[in-house]
PDB file of C-alpha atoms in Angstrom:
ATOM      1  CA  UNK A 265      60.381  12.901 -70.530  1.00 60.00           C
ATOM      2  CA  UNK A 266      59.542  13.242 -66.853  1.00 83.00           C
ATOM      3  CA  UNK A 267      62.674  13.230 -64.714  1.00 82.00           C
ATOM      4  CA  UNK A 268      63.051  13.053 -60.968  1.00 83.00           C
ATOM      5  CA  UNK A 269      64.504  16.243 -59.456  1.00 82.00           C
ATOM      6  CA  UNK A 270      67.934  14.654 -58.858  1.00 81.00           C
ATOM      7  CA  UNK A 271      68.032  13.247 -62.392  1.00 83.00           C
ATOM      8  CA  UNK A 272      67.117  16.661 -63.769  1.00 86.00           C
ATOM      9  CA  UNK A 273      69.896  18.295 -61.707  1.00 85.00           C
ATOM     10  CA  UNK A 274      72.388  15.722 -62.983  1.00 83.00           C
ATOM     11  CA  UNK A 275      71.309  16.261 -66.601  1.00 86.00           C
ATOM     12  CA  UNK A 276      71.608  20.041 -66.206  1.00 89.00           C
ATOM     13  CA  UNK A 277      75.052  19.685 -64.585  1.00 86.00           C
ATOM     14  CA  UNK A 278      76.349  17.506 -67.405  1.00 86.00           C
ATOM     15  CA  UNK A 279      74.874  19.803 -70.076  1.00 90.00           C
ATOM     16  CA  UNK A 280      76.483  22.842 -68.438  1.00 90.00           C
ATOM     17  CA  UNK A 281      79.813  21.006 -68.231  1.00 88.00           C
ATOM     18  CA  UNK A 282      79.669  20.284 -71.971  1.00 91.00           C
ATOM     19  CA  UNK A 283      79.170  23.950 -72.879  1.00 90.00           C
ATOM     20  CA  UNK A 284      82.262  25.925 -73.767  1.00 89.00           C
ATOM     21  CA  UNK A 285      83.249  29.229 -72.180  1.00 90.00           C
ATOM     22  CA  UNK A 286      81.791  31.202 -75.094  1.00 93.00           C
ATOM     23  CA  UNK A 287      78.417  29.451 -74.811  1.00 93.00           C
ATOM     24  CA  UNK A 288      78.317  30.008 -71.032  1.00 92.00           C
ATOM     25  CA  UNK A 289      79.260  33.716 -71.228  1.00 93.00           C
ATOM     26  CA  UNK A 290      75.748  35.175 -71.812  1.00 93.00           C
ATOM     27  CA  UNK A 291      74.328  33.201 -68.880  1.00 93.00           C
ATOM     28  CA  UNK A 292      77.185  34.173 -66.599  1.00 92.00           C
ATOM     29  CA  UNK A 293      76.818  37.857 -67.554  1.00 93.00           C
ATOM     30  CA  UNK A 294      73.088  37.717 -66.889  1.00 94.00           C
ATOM     31  CA  UNK A 295      73.676  36.080 -63.498  1.00 93.00           C
ATOM     32  CA  UNK A 296      76.220  38.761 -62.557  1.00 91.00           C
ATOM     33  CA  UNK A 297      73.843  41.534 -63.668  1.00 93.00           C
ATOM     34  CA  UNK A 298      70.985  40.065 -61.615  1.00 93.00           C
ATOM     35  CA  UNK A 299      73.259  39.651 -58.576  1.00 88.00           C
ATOM     36  CA  UNK A 300      74.457  43.244 -58.853  1.00 87.00           C
ATOM     37  CA  UNK A 301      70.855  44.494 -59.217  1.00 90.00           C
ATOM     38  CA  UNK A 302      69.793  42.498 -56.141  1.00 89.00           C
ATOM     39  CA  UNK A 303      72.734  43.835 -54.107  1.00 84.00           C
ATOM     40  CA  UNK A 304      71.882  47.376 -55.140  1.00 86.00           C
ATOM     41  CA  UNK A 305      68.217  46.878 -54.223  1.00 88.00           C
ATOM     42  CA  UNK A 306      69.223  45.450 -50.834  1.00 86.00           C
ATOM     43  CA  UNK A 307      71.688  48.246 -50.213  1.00 85.00           C
ATOM     44  CA  UNK A 308      74.553  45.754 -50.055  1.00 77.00           C
ATOM     45  CA  UNK A 309      77.856  47.390 -50.815  1.00 79.00           C
ATOM     46  CA  UNK A 310      80.742  44.998 -51.385  1.00 76.00           C
ATOM     47  CA  UNK A 311      83.841  45.945 -49.479  1.00 81.00           C
ATOM     48  CA  UNK A 312      86.490  47.517 -51.734  1.00 82.00           C
ATOM     49  CA  UNK A 313      89.130  45.023 -50.603  1.00 82.00           C
ATOM     50  CA  UNK A 314      87.075  42.002 -51.674  1.00 82.00           C
ATOM     51  CA  UNK A 315      87.823  42.655 -55.353  1.00 82.00           C
ATOM     52  CA  UNK A 316      91.453  41.524 -55.207  1.00 88.00           C
ATOM     53  CA  UNK A 317      91.267  39.077 -52.298  1.00 90.00           C
ATOM     54  CA  UNK A 318      93.299  35.918 -52.969  1.00 94.00           C
ATOM     55  CA  UNK A 319      91.264  32.735 -53.403  1.00 93.00           C
ATOM     56  CA  UNK A 320      91.849  29.883 -50.995  1.00 94.00           C
ATOM     57  CA  UNK A 321      93.163  26.804 -52.810  1.00 95.00           C
ATOM     58  CA  UNK A 322      90.892  23.761 -53.048  1.00 96.00           C
ATOM     59  CA  UNK A 323      91.139  21.190 -50.267  1.00 96.00           C
ATOM     60  CA  UNK A 324      92.572  17.706 -50.781  1.00 96.00           C
ATOM     61  CA  UNK A 325      89.017  16.364 -51.089  1.00 96.00           C
ATOM     62  CA  UNK A 326      88.131  19.012 -53.692  1.00 95.00           C
ATOM     63  CA  UNK A 327      91.253  18.261 -55.733  1.00 95.00           C
ATOM     64  CA  UNK A 328      90.457  14.531 -55.677  1.00 95.00           C
ATOM     65  CA  UNK A 329      86.816  15.156 -56.542  1.00 93.00           C
ATOM     66  CA  UNK A 330      87.686  17.376 -59.517  1.00 91.00           C
ATOM     67  CA  UNK A 331      90.257  14.926 -60.834  1.00 93.00           C
ATOM     68  CA  UNK A 332      88.225  11.712 -60.492  1.00 92.00           C
ATOM     69  CA  UNK A 333      84.688  13.111 -60.992  1.00 89.00           C
ATOM     70  CA  UNK A 334      82.992  10.581 -58.673  1.00 90.00           C
ATOM     71  CA  UNK A 335      79.505  11.923 -59.473  1.00 84.00           C
ATOM     72  CA  UNK A 336      79.800  10.576 -62.979  1.00 82.00           C
ATOM     73  CA  UNK A 337      80.552   7.064 -61.730  1.00 84.00           C
ATOM     74  CA  UNK A 338      77.789   7.161 -59.094  1.00 83.00           C
ATOM     75  CA  UNK A 339      75.094   8.558 -61.358  1.00 75.00           C
ATOM     76  CA  UNK A 340      71.803  10.141 -60.379  1.00 73.00           C
ATOM     77  CA  UNK A 341      70.225   9.067 -57.103  1.00 75.00           C
ATOM     78  CA  UNK A 342      66.979   9.861 -55.335  1.00 73.00           C
ATOM     79  CA  UNK A 343      68.577  12.405 -53.043  1.00 82.00           C
ATOM     80  CA  UNK A 344      71.671  14.573 -52.890  1.00 84.00           C
ATOM     81  CA  UNK A 345      72.389  13.184 -49.418  1.00 88.00           C
ATOM     82  CA  UNK A 346      72.821   9.679 -50.872  1.00 88.00           C
ATOM     83  CA  UNK A 347      75.186  10.989 -53.546  1.00 88.00           C
ATOM     84  CA  UNK A 348      77.296  12.905 -51.039  1.00 90.00           C
ATOM     85  CA  UNK A 349      77.438   9.922 -48.708  1.00 92.00           C
ATOM     86  CA  UNK A 350      78.712   7.664 -51.505  1.00 92.00           C
ATOM     87  CA  UNK A 351      81.295  10.243 -52.596  1.00 92.00           C
ATOM     88  CA  UNK A 352      82.453  10.592 -48.988  1.00 94.00           C
ATOM     89  CA  UNK A 353      82.781   6.810 -48.665  1.00 94.00           C
ATOM     90  CA  UNK A 354      84.841   6.664 -51.871  1.00 94.00           C
ATOM     91  CA  UNK A 355      87.166   9.369 -50.537  1.00 95.00           C
ATOM     92  CA  UNK A 356      87.541   7.725 -47.119  1.00 96.00           C
ATOM     93  CA  UNK A 357      88.447   4.439 -48.833  1.00 95.00           C
ATOM     94  CA  UNK A 358      91.503   6.017 -50.504  1.00 95.00           C
ATOM     95  CA  UNK A 359      94.877   4.807 -49.310  1.00 95.00           C
ATOM     96  CA  UNK A 360      97.518   7.335 -48.263  1.00 95.00           C
ATOM     97  CA  UNK A 361      99.384   6.581 -51.499  1.00 96.00           C
ATOM     98  CA  UNK A 362      96.287   7.404 -53.556  1.00 96.00           C
ATOM     99  CA  UNK A 363      95.776  10.647 -51.625  1.00 96.00           C
ATOM    100  CA  UNK A 364      99.423  11.688 -51.856  1.00 97.00           C
ATOM    101  CA  UNK A 365      99.339  13.573 -55.210  1.00 97.00           C
ATOM    102  CA  UNK A 366      96.365  15.649 -54.074  1.00 97.00           C
ATOM    103  CA  UNK A 367      97.964  16.311 -50.682  1.00 97.00           C
ATOM    104  CA  UNK A 368     101.195  17.350 -52.417  1.00 97.00           C
ATOM    105  CA  UNK A 369      99.295  19.811 -54.629  1.00 96.00           C
ATOM    106  CA  UNK A 370      97.522  21.251 -51.579  1.00 97.00           C
ATOM    107  CA  UNK A 371     100.802  21.518 -49.647  1.00 97.00           C
ATOM    108  CA  UNK A 372     102.331  23.312 -52.640  1.00 97.00           C
ATOM    109  CA  UNK A 373      99.523  25.881 -53.044  1.00 96.00           C
ATOM    110  CA  UNK A 374      98.500  26.614 -49.443  1.00 96.00           C
ATOM    111  CA  UNK A 375     101.711  28.426 -48.317  1.00 96.00           C
ATOM    112  CA  UNK A 376     101.527  30.693 -51.386  1.00 96.00           C
ATOM    113  CA  UNK A 377      97.893  31.500 -50.541  1.00 95.00           C
ATOM    114  CA  UNK A 378      98.775  32.340 -46.916  1.00 95.00           C
ATOM    115  CA  UNK A 379     101.603  34.577 -48.130  1.00 96.00           C
ATOM    116  CA  UNK A 380      99.322  36.310 -50.652  1.00 95.00           C
ATOM    117  CA  UNK A 381      96.578  36.711 -48.035  1.00 94.00           C
ATOM    118  CA  UNK A 382      99.015  38.308 -45.596  1.00 93.00           C
ATOM    119  CA  UNK A 383     100.213  40.770 -48.278  1.00 94.00           C
ATOM    120  CA  UNK A 384      96.613  41.515 -49.263  1.00 92.00           C
ATOM    121  CA  UNK A 385      95.638  42.219 -45.624  1.00 91.00           C
ATOM    122  CA  UNK A 386      98.659  44.503 -45.201  1.00 92.00           C
ATOM    123  CA  UNK A 387      97.793  46.361 -48.423  1.00 91.00           C
ATOM    124  CA  UNK A 388      94.288  47.158 -47.149  1.00 90.00           C
ATOM    125  CA  UNK A 389      95.322  47.527 -43.474  1.00 90.00           C
ATOM    126  CA  UNK A 390      93.057  44.654 -42.390  1.00 89.00           C
ATOM    127  CA  UNK A 391      93.165  42.513 -39.262  1.00 89.00           C
ATOM    128  CA  UNK A 392      91.947  38.919 -39.061  1.00 89.00           C
ATOM    129  CA  UNK A 393      89.425  38.464 -36.255  1.00 86.00           C
ATOM    130  CA  UNK A 394      86.660  36.019 -35.436  1.00 83.00           C
ATOM    131  CA  UNK A 395      84.497  38.125 -37.773  1.00 78.00           C
ATOM    132  CA  UNK A 396      86.897  37.570 -40.662  1.00 85.00           C
ATOM    133  CA  UNK A 397      89.097  40.352 -42.008  1.00 88.00           C
ATOM    134  CA  UNK A 398      88.081  43.804 -40.786  1.00 87.00           C
ATOM    135  CA  UNK A 399      89.712  47.256 -41.009  1.00 89.00           C
ATOM    136  CA  UNK A 400      92.164  47.985 -38.211  1.00 88.00           C
ATOM    137  CA  UNK A 401      89.781  50.696 -36.943  1.00 88.00           C
ATOM    138  CA  UNK A 402      86.939  48.169 -36.432  1.00 87.00           C
ATOM    139  CA  UNK A 403      86.067  47.512 -32.742  1.00 87.00           C
ATOM    140  CA  UNK A 404      86.844  43.795 -33.117  1.00 84.00           C
ATOM    141  CA  UNK A 405      90.348  44.621 -34.404  1.00 86.00           C
ATOM    142  CA  UNK A 406      90.927  47.111 -31.594  1.00 86.00           C
ATOM    143  CA  UNK A 407      89.831  44.566 -28.971  1.00 85.00           C
ATOM    144  CA  UNK A 408      92.098  41.936 -30.488  1.00 84.00           C
ATOM    145  CA  UNK A 409      95.048  44.341 -30.377  1.00 83.00           C
ATOM    146  CA  UNK A 410      94.319  45.072 -26.700  1.00 83.00           C
ATOM    147  CA  UNK A 411      94.109  41.362 -25.866  1.00 82.00           C
ATOM    148  CA  UNK A 412      97.359  40.583 -27.668  1.00 81.00           C
ATOM    149  CA  UNK A 413      99.196  43.467 -26.011  1.00 79.00           C
ATOM    150  CA  UNK A 414      97.961  42.477 -22.553  1.00 74.00           C
ATOM    151  CA  UNK A 415      96.183  45.824 -22.109  1.00 68.00           C
ATOM    152  CA  UNK A 416      92.867  44.442 -20.883  1.00 59.00           C
ATOM    153  CA  UNK A 417      91.437  47.247 -18.830  1.00 58.00           C
ATOM    154  CA  UNK A 418      88.154  46.515 -17.084  1.00 50.00           C
ATOM    155  CA  UNK A 419      85.987  49.077 -15.437  1.00 50.00           C
ATOM    156  CA  UNK A 420      85.440  48.850 -11.676  1.00 50.00           C
ATOM    157  CA  UNK A 421      81.766  47.914 -11.958  1.00 57.00           C
ATOM    158  CA  UNK A 422      82.428  44.745 -13.971  1.00 58.00           C
ATOM    159  CA  UNK A 423      82.807  41.706 -11.717  1.00 58.00           C
ATOM    160  CA  UNK A 424      85.837  39.526 -12.352  1.00 59.00           C
ATOM    161  CA  UNK A 425      85.318  36.397 -14.401  1.00 61.00           C
ATOM    162  CA  UNK A 426      84.921  33.212 -12.335  1.00 58.00           C
ATOM    163  CA  UNK A 427      87.940  30.944 -12.135  1.00 63.00           C
ATOM    164  CA  UNK A 428      85.686  27.890 -11.919  1.00 61.00           C
ATOM    165  CA  UNK A 429      82.011  27.224 -12.184  1.00 62.00           C
ATOM    166  CA  UNK A 430      80.011  26.006  -9.169  1.00 58.00           C
ATOM    167  CA  UNK A 431      79.022  22.386  -9.150  1.00 61.00           C
ATOM    168  CA  UNK A 432      75.470  21.323  -8.426  1.00 59.00           C
ATOM    169  CA  UNK A 433      76.563  19.636  -5.184  1.00 60.00           C
ATOM    170  CA  UNK A 434      78.258  22.851  -3.983  1.00 62.00           C
ATOM    171  CA  UNK A 435      75.128  24.867  -4.712  1.00 58.00           C
ATOM    172  CA  UNK A 436      72.912  22.293  -2.975  1.00 58.00           C
ATOM    173  CA  UNK A 437      75.089  22.247   0.155  1.00 62.00           C
ATOM    174  CA  UNK A 438      75.173  26.065   0.181  1.00 62.00           C
ATOM    175  CA  UNK A 439      71.382  26.160   0.053  1.00 62.00           C
ATOM    176  CA  UNK A 440      71.203  23.666   2.955  1.00 65.00           C
ATOM    177  CA  UNK A 441      73.507  25.843   5.086  1.00 66.00           C
ATOM    178  CA  UNK A 442      71.359  28.906   4.463  1.00 63.00           C
ATOM    179  CA  UNK A 443      68.187  27.205   5.787  1.00 57.00           C
TER     180      UNK A 443
END
């Protein structure tokens, strides 16, 4: 039968969910092999520390979504945006009491993750920067260390940063004075 794209996606999702781990294994292995082949062809080398990086626990929304499976109650729609909007509305309608078990689970798992992440970063000598975790010898890590220590040396040819930005009125009056 002809199915709309969203209906086909929903049917595939439900079929995949019904499969057991043993039935999924060949597909998962093939996907991993294709990913590894693509990475090799692209010259992408995974960082050695990524192999044992701790996984961030699911958010409160994710915990609720996994427990209640709102997609199954909503059913297939014309677009994914409609489905997501309805799921979001269902979540926003929850009372604090309904959210509490999911929040408690998140509050229980997040500190352990932060502890594990800190130990993992120390094991690999990594520093968390705006670029994510990088080796302590990376320029971003070195700059962060300088900023945190207060050792911000600027060369003489670099002008100081402005303390405030000029307003349009100030610039206009300056231009009038110059004429």
